[in-house]
Amino acid sequence: MTDSIHKTRMANKKAAVDAKIAKATQERGVLILLKGNGKGKSSSAFGTMARSVGHGKRCAVIQFIKGRMETGEFKFFKDHPLIDWHVMGHGFTWETQNKSLDIIAAQKAWVLAEELLQNERYDMLVFDELSYMFKYQYLDVEPVVAALKKRPAMQNVIITGRTMALPLQEIADTISSVQDERHAFRQGVKAQVGIEF
Ligand code: ATP
Ligand code: MG
């Protein structure tokens, strides 16, 4: 490609990008859903949270399912003055095998989530594995949708989980699906500190 063709193509591209940027004029918080079976949903949510905190934004995390191990991100972020981190669930269903306890834990977590969704002090909320609560019918999705719609205008919310309830998808601003093409676990690699948790 000659320099002049390259220059023309790039000028056209810039005009197209500039036109799109000029159209995006709204200033408001967004609802981001990170779904799919691939690895990278929670780590993306916490990466985005780090980005916000870097700009001095106040954030809160609710982990709706407590893993077996304390995660590196919890250890890293828990004492940060701009972050409130709540580990709420009490384990994976297939490990606890106690549905009524799971439901109580889910409802307690939701009470807190609803409070945070009314609090303008928080610029970003991360609800990790919230979607799982609907899959197992621990929570109804309608009150969650209602609370999300009523939240402060500038508040950003990120929800992660492999499957995402349709009513959440209907009101989301950004939905990214992380596709599972390959995972080391299936090749026999043990879960490791700093990669899996
Ligand atoms: P991460 O926290 O690494 O961003 P995730 O949030 O996308 O992962 P989850 O569905 O929450 O993934 O699963 C959490 C754990 O399971 C992590 O330890 C992750 O490495 C692992 N994992 C994620 N996807 C897969 C997969 N397709 N096969 C096996 N293990 C997976
Ligand atoms: Mg996750």
GROMACS .gro file of C-alpha atoms and ligand atoms in nm:
model
  229
    1MET     CA    1   0.000   0.000   0.000
    2THR     CA    2   0.136   0.343  -0.092
    3ASP     CA    3   0.168   0.617   0.168
    4SER     CA    4  -0.106   0.823   0.004
    5ILE     CA    5  -0.359   0.535   0.001
    6HIS     CA    6  -0.278   0.466   0.364
    7LYS     CA    7  -0.322   0.834   0.446
    8THR     CA    8  -0.663   0.852   0.273
    9ARG     CA    9  -0.785   0.535   0.447
   10MET     CA   10  -0.677   0.661   0.786
   11ALA     CA   11  -0.838   1.003   0.724
   12ASN     CA   12  -1.167   0.828   0.635
   13LYS     CA   13  -1.140   0.611   0.942
   14LYS     CA   14  -1.075   0.913   1.162
   15ALA     CA   15  -1.381   1.091   1.019
   16ALA     CA   16  -1.597   0.784   1.091
   17VAL     CA   17  -1.462   0.749   1.447
   18ASP     CA   18  -1.501   1.123   1.514
   19ALA     CA   19  -1.863   1.109   1.392
   20LYS     CA   20  -1.938   0.823   1.633
   21ILE     CA   21  -1.770   1.007   1.922
   22ALA     CA   22  -1.974   1.321   1.847
   23LYS     CA   23  -2.295   1.113   1.875
   24ALA     CA   24  -2.211   0.974   2.221
   25THR     CA   25  -2.306   1.274   2.431
   26GLN     CA   26  -2.484   1.124   2.733
   27GLU     CA   27  -2.311   1.134   3.068
   28ARG     CA   28  -2.444   0.867   3.302
   29GLY     CA   29  -2.350   0.552   3.482
   30VAL     CA   30  -2.371   0.224   3.293
   31LEU     CA   31  -2.477  -0.131   3.371
   32ILE     CA   32  -2.215  -0.377   3.247
   33LEU     CA   33  -2.280  -0.751   3.229
   34LEU     CA   34  -1.987  -0.991   3.197
   35LYS     CA   35  -2.112  -1.336   3.109
   36GLY     CA   36  -2.011  -1.661   2.938
   37ASN     CA   37  -1.820  -1.978   3.020
   38GLY     CA   38  -1.470  -1.850   2.952
   39LYS     CA   39  -1.218  -1.730   3.210
   40GLY     CA   40  -1.196  -1.354   3.263
   41LYS     CA   41  -1.525  -1.217   3.395
   42SER     CA   42  -1.445  -1.140   3.760
   43SER     CA   43  -1.090  -1.036   3.679
   44SER     CA   44  -1.224  -0.793   3.420
   45ALA     CA   45  -1.471  -0.649   3.672
   46PHE     CA   46  -1.198  -0.598   3.931
   47GLY     CA   47  -0.964  -0.456   3.668
   48THR     CA   48  -1.227  -0.196   3.580
   49MET     CA   49  -1.272  -0.125   3.949
   50ALA     CA   50  -0.897  -0.063   3.981
   51ARG     CA   51  -0.928   0.181   3.693
   52SER     CA   52  -1.204   0.371   3.878
   53VAL     CA   53  -1.020   0.370   4.208
   54GLY     CA   54  -0.716   0.507   4.028
   55HIS     CA   55  -0.929   0.810   3.951
   56GLY     CA   56  -1.038   0.846   4.313
   57LYS     CA   57  -1.381   0.685   4.269
   58ARG     CA   58  -1.552   0.510   4.559
   59CYS     CA   59  -1.640   0.146   4.491
   60ALA     CA   60  -1.805  -0.148   4.662
   61VAL     CA   61  -1.797  -0.519   4.588
   62ILE     CA   62  -2.046  -0.784   4.689
   63GLN     CA   63  -1.937  -1.139   4.629
   64PHE     CA   64  -2.260  -1.335   4.616
   65ILE     CA   65  -2.071  -1.664   4.638
   66LYS     CA   66  -1.786  -1.719   4.874
   67GLY     CA   67  -1.512  -1.931   4.723
   68ARG     CA   68  -1.305  -2.176   4.924
   69MET     CA   69  -1.001  -1.953   4.927
   70GLU     CA   70  -0.949  -1.585   4.993
   71THR     CA   71  -0.881  -1.437   4.652
   72GLY     CA   72  -0.578  -1.225   4.569
   73GLU     CA   73  -0.806  -0.939   4.465
   74PHE     CA   74  -0.978  -0.946   4.804
   75LYS     CA   75  -0.641  -0.936   4.982
   76PHE     CA   76  -0.523  -0.656   4.755
   77PHE     CA   77  -0.831  -0.435   4.772
   78LYS     CA   78  -0.991  -0.504   5.112
   79ASP     CA   79  -0.803  -0.235   5.308
   80HIS     CA   80  -0.817   0.029   5.037
   81PRO     CA   81  -0.989   0.343   5.173
   82LEU     CA   82  -1.205   0.380   4.859
   83ILE     CA   83  -1.328   0.020   4.855
   84ASP     CA   84  -1.582  -0.165   5.066
   85TRP     CA   85  -1.561  -0.536   5.002
   86HIS     CA   86  -1.835  -0.770   5.122
   87VAL     CA   87  -1.806  -1.146   5.098
   88MET     CA   88  -2.164  -1.259   5.144
   89GLY     CA   89  -2.245  -1.603   5.012
   90HIS     CA   90  -2.135  -1.903   5.206
   91GLY     CA   91  -2.002  -2.134   4.938
   92PHE     CA   92  -2.097  -2.308   4.618
   93THR     CA   93  -2.429  -2.491   4.631
   94TRP     CA   94  -2.275  -2.820   4.526
   95GLU     CA   95  -2.044  -2.797   4.827
   96THR     CA   96  -2.280  -2.671   5.095
   97GLN     CA   97  -2.579  -2.865   4.957
   98ASN     CA   98  -2.808  -2.665   5.181
   99LYS     CA   99  -3.063  -2.474   4.980
  100SER     CA  100  -3.236  -2.295   5.269
  101LEU     CA  101  -2.904  -2.160   5.400
  102ASP     CA  102  -2.813  -2.050   5.047
  103ILE     CA  103  -3.139  -1.860   5.017
  104ILE     CA  104  -3.089  -1.685   5.351
  105ALA     CA  105  -2.736  -1.583   5.248
  106ALA     CA  106  -2.861  -1.460   4.909
  107GLN     CA  107  -3.135  -1.249   5.066
  108LYS     CA  108  -2.894  -1.095   5.315
  109ALA     CA  109  -2.659  -1.007   5.031
  110TRP     CA  110  -2.946  -0.855   4.836
  111VAL     CA  111  -3.052  -0.632   5.129
  112LEU     CA  112  -2.700  -0.489   5.128
  113ALA     CA  113  -2.693  -0.458   4.748
  114GLU     CA  114  -3.018  -0.265   4.752
  115GLU     CA  115  -2.874  -0.023   5.009
  116LEU     CA  116  -2.566   0.036   4.796
  117LEU     CA  117  -2.786   0.096   4.491
  118GLN     CA  118  -2.950   0.385   4.677
  119ASN     CA  119  -2.625   0.539   4.794
  120GLU     CA  120  -2.486   0.816   4.577
  121ARG     CA  121  -2.150   0.798   4.747
  122TYR     CA  122  -2.063   0.488   4.544
  123ASP     CA  123  -1.942   0.550   4.191
  124MET     CA  124  -1.911   0.181   4.110
  125LEU     CA  125  -2.062  -0.140   4.240
  126VAL     CA  126  -1.939  -0.485   4.146
  127PHE     CA  127  -2.188  -0.766   4.206
  128ASP     CA  128  -1.979  -1.074   4.150
  129GLU     CA  129  -2.179  -1.389   4.067
  130LEU     CA  130  -2.512  -1.214   4.122
  131SER     CA  131  -2.653  -1.388   3.814
  132TYR     CA  132  -2.610  -1.724   3.981
  133MET     CA  133  -2.878  -1.624   4.237
  134PHE     CA  134  -3.141  -1.616   3.963
  135LYS     CA  135  -3.029  -1.937   3.799
  136TYR     CA  136  -3.091  -2.125   4.124
  137GLN     CA  137  -3.394  -1.913   4.213
  138TYR     CA  138  -3.243  -1.784   4.534
  139LEU     CA  139  -3.358  -1.433   4.438
  140ASP     CA  140  -3.629  -1.291   4.214
  141VAL     CA  141  -3.497  -1.086   3.929
  142GLU     CA  142  -3.778  -0.823   3.918
  143PRO     CA  143  -3.682  -0.634   4.237
  144VAL     CA  144  -3.320  -0.637   4.122
  145VAL     CA  145  -3.415  -0.484   3.788
  146ALA     CA  146  -3.628  -0.223   3.967
  147ALA     CA  147  -3.345  -0.127   4.204
  148LEU     CA  148  -3.095  -0.106   3.917
  149LYS     CA  149  -3.327   0.125   3.724
  150LYS     CA  150  -3.372   0.354   4.025
  151ARG     CA  151  -3.003   0.382   4.115
  152PRO     CA  152  -2.819   0.717   4.116
  153ALA     CA  153  -2.769   0.844   3.761
  154MET     CA  154  -2.389   0.842   3.767
  155GLN     CA  155  -2.347   0.507   3.940
  156ASN     CA  156  -2.180   0.228   3.739
  157VAL     CA  157  -2.267  -0.134   3.810
  158ILE     CA  158  -2.085  -0.446   3.691
  159ILE     CA  159  -2.249  -0.786   3.725
  160THR     CA  160  -2.064  -1.109   3.653
  161GLY     CA  161  -2.180  -1.467   3.609
  162ARG     CA  162  -2.173  -1.743   3.351
  163THR     CA  163  -2.541  -1.719   3.264
  164MET     CA  164  -2.724  -1.388   3.275
  165ALA     CA  165  -3.098  -1.350   3.341
  166LEU     CA  166  -3.276  -1.202   3.039
  167PRO     CA  167  -3.441  -0.914   3.230
  168LEU     CA  168  -3.091  -0.796   3.325
  169GLN     CA  169  -2.977  -0.818   2.965
  170GLU     CA  170  -3.275  -0.608   2.860
  171ILE     CA  171  -3.168  -0.314   3.077
  172ALA     CA  172  -2.788  -0.346   3.041
  173ASP     CA  173  -2.580  -0.085   2.858
  174THR     CA  174  -2.282  -0.308   2.788
  175ILE     CA  175  -2.279  -0.687   2.764
  176SER     CA  176  -1.960  -0.881   2.705
  177SER     CA  177  -1.957  -1.252   2.660
  178VAL     CA  178  -1.633  -1.430   2.748
  179GLN     CA  179  -1.611  -1.736   2.531
  180ASP     CA  180  -1.438  -2.051   2.651
  181GLU     CA  181  -1.205  -2.163   2.373
  182ARG     CA  182  -0.959  -2.348   2.591
  183HIS     CA  183  -0.882  -2.374   2.961
  184ALA     CA  184  -0.571  -2.515   3.124
  185PHE     CA  185  -0.784  -2.706   3.376
  186ARG     CA  186  -0.912  -2.939   3.105
  187GLN     CA  187  -0.553  -3.018   3.015
  188GLY     CA  188  -0.493  -3.126   3.372
  189VAL     CA  189  -0.335  -2.807   3.508
  190LYS     CA  190  -0.413  -2.754   3.874
  191ALA     CA  191  -0.583  -2.428   3.981
  192GLN     CA  192  -0.310  -2.190   4.091
  193VAL     CA  193  -0.270  -1.898   4.330
  194GLY     CA  194  -0.263  -1.568   4.144
  195ILE     CA  195  -0.428  -1.710   3.832
  196GLU     CA  196  -0.748  -1.877   3.946
  197PHE     CA  197  -0.793  -1.700   4.280
  198ATP     P1  198  -1.164  -1.505   3.665
  198ATP     O1  199  -1.198  -1.485   3.811
  198ATP     O2  200  -1.036  -1.577   3.649
  198ATP     O3  201  -1.179  -1.382   3.586
  198ATP     P2  202  -1.427  -1.590   3.580
  198ATP     O4  203  -1.484  -1.494   3.677
  198ATP     O5  204  -1.447  -1.563   3.436
  198ATP     O6  205  -1.270  -1.610   3.609
  198ATP     P3  206  -1.592  -1.797   3.701
  198ATP     O7  207  -1.698  -1.857   3.619
  198ATP     O8  208  -1.630  -1.698   3.805
  198ATP     O9  209  -1.481  -1.737   3.603
  198ATP    O10  210  -1.509  -1.912   3.765
  198ATP     C1  211  -1.415  -1.886   3.865
  198ATP     C2  212  -1.300  -1.982   3.865
  198ATP    O11  213  -1.309  -2.084   3.768
  198ATP     C3  214  -1.168  -1.912   3.837
  198ATP    O12  215  -1.077  -1.972   3.921
  198ATP     C4  216  -1.140  -1.945   3.693
  198ATP    O13  217  -1.001  -1.952   3.664
  198ATP     C5  218  -1.205  -2.077   3.675
  198ATP     N1  219  -1.259  -2.089   3.541
  198ATP     C6  220  -1.317  -1.993   3.468
  198ATP     N2  221  -1.357  -2.041   3.348
  198ATP     C7  222  -1.322  -2.170   3.345
  198ATP     C8  223  -1.334  -2.276   3.247
  198ATP     N3  224  -1.389  -2.253   3.128
  198ATP     N4  225  -1.287  -2.398   3.282
  198ATP     C9  226  -1.231  -2.420   3.402
  198ATP     N5  227  -1.216  -2.326   3.498
  198ATP    C10  228  -1.261  -2.202   3.470
  199MG      MG  229  -1.600  -1.505   3.845
   0.00000   0.00000   0.00000
